[in-house]
Short mmCIF file of C-alpha atoms and ligand atoms in Angstrom, two decimals:
data_model
loop_
_atom_site.label_atom_id
_atom_site.label_comp_id
_atom_site.label_asym_id
_atom_site.label_seq_id
_atom_site.Cartn_x
_atom_site.Cartn_y
_atom_site.Cartn_z
CA MET G 1 74.72 100.23 85.39
CA THR G 2 75.29 97.70 82.62
CA PRO G 3 75.24 94.05 83.68
CA PHE G 4 77.88 91.46 82.81
CA LYS G 5 78.07 87.70 83.33
CA LEU G 6 79.80 86.68 86.55
CA THR G 7 80.79 83.25 87.82
CA VAL G 8 82.31 82.71 91.27
CA MET G 9 83.92 79.29 91.57
CA THR G 10 85.25 77.66 94.72
CA PRO G 11 86.65 74.17 95.37
CA ASP G 12 83.20 73.35 96.85
CA GLY G 13 81.29 74.43 93.75
CA ILE G 14 79.75 77.53 92.22
CA ALA G 15 79.11 80.32 94.74
CA TYR G 16 77.49 82.66 92.19
CA GLU G 17 76.49 82.40 88.58
CA GLY G 18 74.47 85.12 86.92
CA GLU G 19 74.51 88.80 86.16
CA ALA G 20 76.29 91.47 88.19
CA VAL G 21 76.93 95.16 87.67
CA SER G 22 80.15 95.37 89.72
CA ILE G 23 82.63 93.18 91.49
CA ILE G 24 85.32 94.46 93.83
CA ALA G 25 87.98 91.94 94.78
CA THR G 26 91.23 91.98 96.71
CA THR G 27 94.06 91.09 94.34
CA ASP G 28 97.77 90.79 95.11
CA GLU G 29 98.04 94.43 94.09
CA GLY G 30 95.11 95.77 96.10
CA GLU G 31 91.39 96.24 95.54
CA VAL G 32 90.17 96.13 91.96
CA GLN G 33 86.70 96.97 90.67
CA ILE G 34 85.41 95.38 87.49
CA LEU G 35 82.48 96.90 85.62
CA ALA G 36 80.83 95.92 82.32
CA ARG G 37 82.99 96.18 79.17
CA HIS G 38 86.24 95.76 81.10
CA ALA G 39 89.20 94.75 78.92
CA ASP G 40 90.48 91.19 79.14
CA TYR G 41 92.30 90.84 82.44
CA LEU G 42 93.90 88.37 84.84
CA ALA G 43 94.98 89.00 88.43
CA ALA G 44 96.02 86.76 91.32
CA LEU G 45 93.74 87.12 94.35
CA GLY G 46 95.10 88.02 97.74
CA THR G 47 93.26 87.65 101.05
CA GLY G 48 90.42 90.04 101.72
CA ARG G 49 87.01 91.34 100.82
CA VAL G 50 84.91 90.59 97.74
CA LYS G 51 81.86 92.71 97.02
CA LEU G 52 79.31 91.73 94.38
CA GLU G 53 76.64 94.17 93.25
CA LEU G 54 73.73 92.58 91.43
CA PRO G 55 71.47 94.27 88.87
CA ASP G 56 68.61 94.53 91.44
CA GLY G 57 70.85 96.52 93.78
CA THR G 58 71.64 93.65 96.15
CA VAL G 59 75.19 93.85 97.52
CA ARG G 60 76.83 90.68 98.78
CA THR G 61 80.07 90.72 100.75
CA ALA G 62 82.41 87.77 101.12
CA ALA G 63 85.86 86.88 102.42
CA SER G 64 88.18 85.22 99.93
CA SER G 65 91.77 84.08 99.69
CA GLY G 66 93.87 82.90 96.78
CA GLY G 67 92.92 82.12 93.21
CA PHE G 68 92.36 84.28 90.15
CA LEU G 69 90.11 86.98 88.80
CA THR G 70 89.74 86.94 85.03
CA VAL G 71 87.83 88.88 82.41
CA GLN G 72 87.49 87.24 79.03
CA ASN G 73 85.29 88.67 76.28
CA GLY G 74 83.31 90.62 78.87
CA GLU G 75 82.64 87.59 81.11
CA VAL G 76 84.10 87.74 84.60
CA THR G 77 85.24 84.72 86.59
CA LEU G 78 86.50 84.69 90.14
CA SER G 79 88.08 81.34 91.01
CA ALA G 80 88.85 81.42 94.70
CA VAL G 81 90.76 78.95 96.86
CA THR G 82 88.55 79.95 99.81
CA PHE G 83 85.37 82.03 99.60
CA GLU G 84 82.70 82.55 102.26
CA TYR G 85 79.78 84.96 102.11
CA LYS G 86 79.78 87.26 105.16
CA GLU G 87 76.69 85.55 106.62
CA ASP G 88 78.34 82.11 106.32
CA ILE G 89 81.51 83.05 108.19
CA ASP G 90 81.81 81.20 111.48
CA LEU G 91 83.23 83.98 113.68
CA GLU G 92 84.11 81.70 116.60
CA ARG G 93 86.05 79.41 114.29
CA ALA G 94 87.92 82.36 112.81
CA LEU G 95 88.78 83.66 116.30
CA ARG G 96 90.13 80.23 117.24
CA ALA G 97 92.10 80.09 113.98
CA GLU G 98 93.55 83.52 114.73
CA GLU G 99 94.81 82.38 118.15
CA ARG G 100 96.25 79.18 116.71
CA ALA G 101 97.98 81.07 113.88
CA LYS G 102 99.52 83.55 116.34
CA LYS G 103 100.95 80.65 118.35
CA GLU G 104 102.24 78.98 115.18
CA LEU G 105 103.84 82.26 114.14
CA SER G 106 105.65 82.69 117.44
CA SER G 107 106.96 79.11 117.38
CA ALA G 108 107.77 78.92 113.65
CA LYS G 109 111.04 77.07 113.11
CA ASP G 110 111.83 78.21 109.60
CA ALA G 111 110.77 80.63 106.90
CA ARG G 112 108.25 78.18 105.44
CA ASP G 113 106.48 77.63 108.79
CA GLU G 114 106.42 81.38 109.25
CA ARG G 115 104.97 82.02 105.78
CA LEU G 116 102.21 79.42 106.34
CA ALA G 117 101.35 80.79 109.78
CA ARG G 118 101.26 84.36 108.46
CA ALA G 119 98.93 83.34 105.61
CA ARG G 120 96.62 81.50 108.06
CA LEU G 121 96.63 84.53 110.36
CA ASN G 122 95.75 86.81 107.43
CA ARG G 123 92.82 84.59 106.46
CA ALA G 124 91.51 84.52 110.02
CA VAL G 125 91.87 88.28 110.51
CA SER G 126 90.14 88.96 107.18
CA ARG G 127 87.21 86.66 108.12
CA ILE G 128 86.89 88.33 111.53
CA ARG G 129 86.95 91.83 110.03
CA ILE G 130 84.35 90.98 107.37
CA ALA G 131 82.07 89.04 109.74
CA ARG G 132 82.03 92.04 112.11
CA GLU G 133 81.32 94.66 109.45
CA LYS G 134 77.96 96.40 109.69
P1 ATP H 201 90.59 76.70 110.33
O1 ATP H 201 91.87 76.54 111.10
O2 ATP H 201 89.52 77.48 111.06
O3 ATP H 201 90.08 75.42 109.70
P2 ATP H 201 92.00 77.31 107.97
O4 ATP H 201 92.86 78.51 107.76
O5 ATP H 201 92.64 76.00 108.16
O6 ATP H 201 91.00 77.66 109.14
P3 ATP H 201 91.20 77.50 105.27
O7 ATP H 201 92.26 76.61 104.70
O8 ATP H 201 91.37 78.96 105.11
O9 ATP H 201 90.96 77.16 106.80
O10 ATP H 201 89.79 77.07 104.67
C1 ATP H 201 89.41 75.69 104.60
C2 ATP H 201 87.92 75.60 104.31
O11 ATP H 201 87.19 76.00 105.46
C3 ATP H 201 87.44 76.51 103.17
O12 ATP H 201 86.40 75.83 102.49
C4 ATP H 201 86.88 77.72 103.89
O13 ATP H 201 85.85 78.34 103.13
C5 ATP H 201 86.35 77.12 105.18
N1 ATP H 201 86.50 78.02 106.34
C6 ATP H 201 87.62 78.28 107.03
N2 ATP H 201 87.39 79.09 108.07
C7 ATP H 201 86.06 79.38 108.03
C8 ATP H 201 85.20 80.19 108.85
N3 ATP H 201 85.64 80.86 109.91
N4 ATP H 201 83.89 80.25 108.52
C9 ATP H 201 83.40 79.57 107.46
N5 ATP H 201 84.16 78.79 106.65
C10 ATP H 201 85.49 78.69 106.92
#
């Protein structure tokens, strides 16, 4: 597979910079796979799995939420609001966040509270699912 340049940016810094042969990301409209020579593109990221495949065959899985995926002149950039590689996910923390978010959801006083609680719950559930994947 043909490599392309990939940069993964997070508010904490660069999570990946180098060549990749494929990236699968969860956008607002579902999972999207980008390969070399993809047309220019921009999509808003949802909450879910990111899978990077590197030229040496290494596959890295991560949980991400929010941000953008762009392709410009063949270079791919994923700018995520949150991004954790599978091995860096703190499962206990995510389980606690899930419980807290469920409580927040059941006691939400207005639509805004409910939207925030639902988004937090989605992030926690996504982290739990990805951390537990084989
Ligand atoms: P929590 O209530 O557990 O703090 P949260 O929903 O408030 O979760 P986020 O706003 O989604 O947290 O993320 C804040 C920061 O914490 C981000 O940098 C994110 O990567 C990191 N983070 C959140 N949860 C986890 C986790 N379970 N494991 C590793 N990093 C996490």
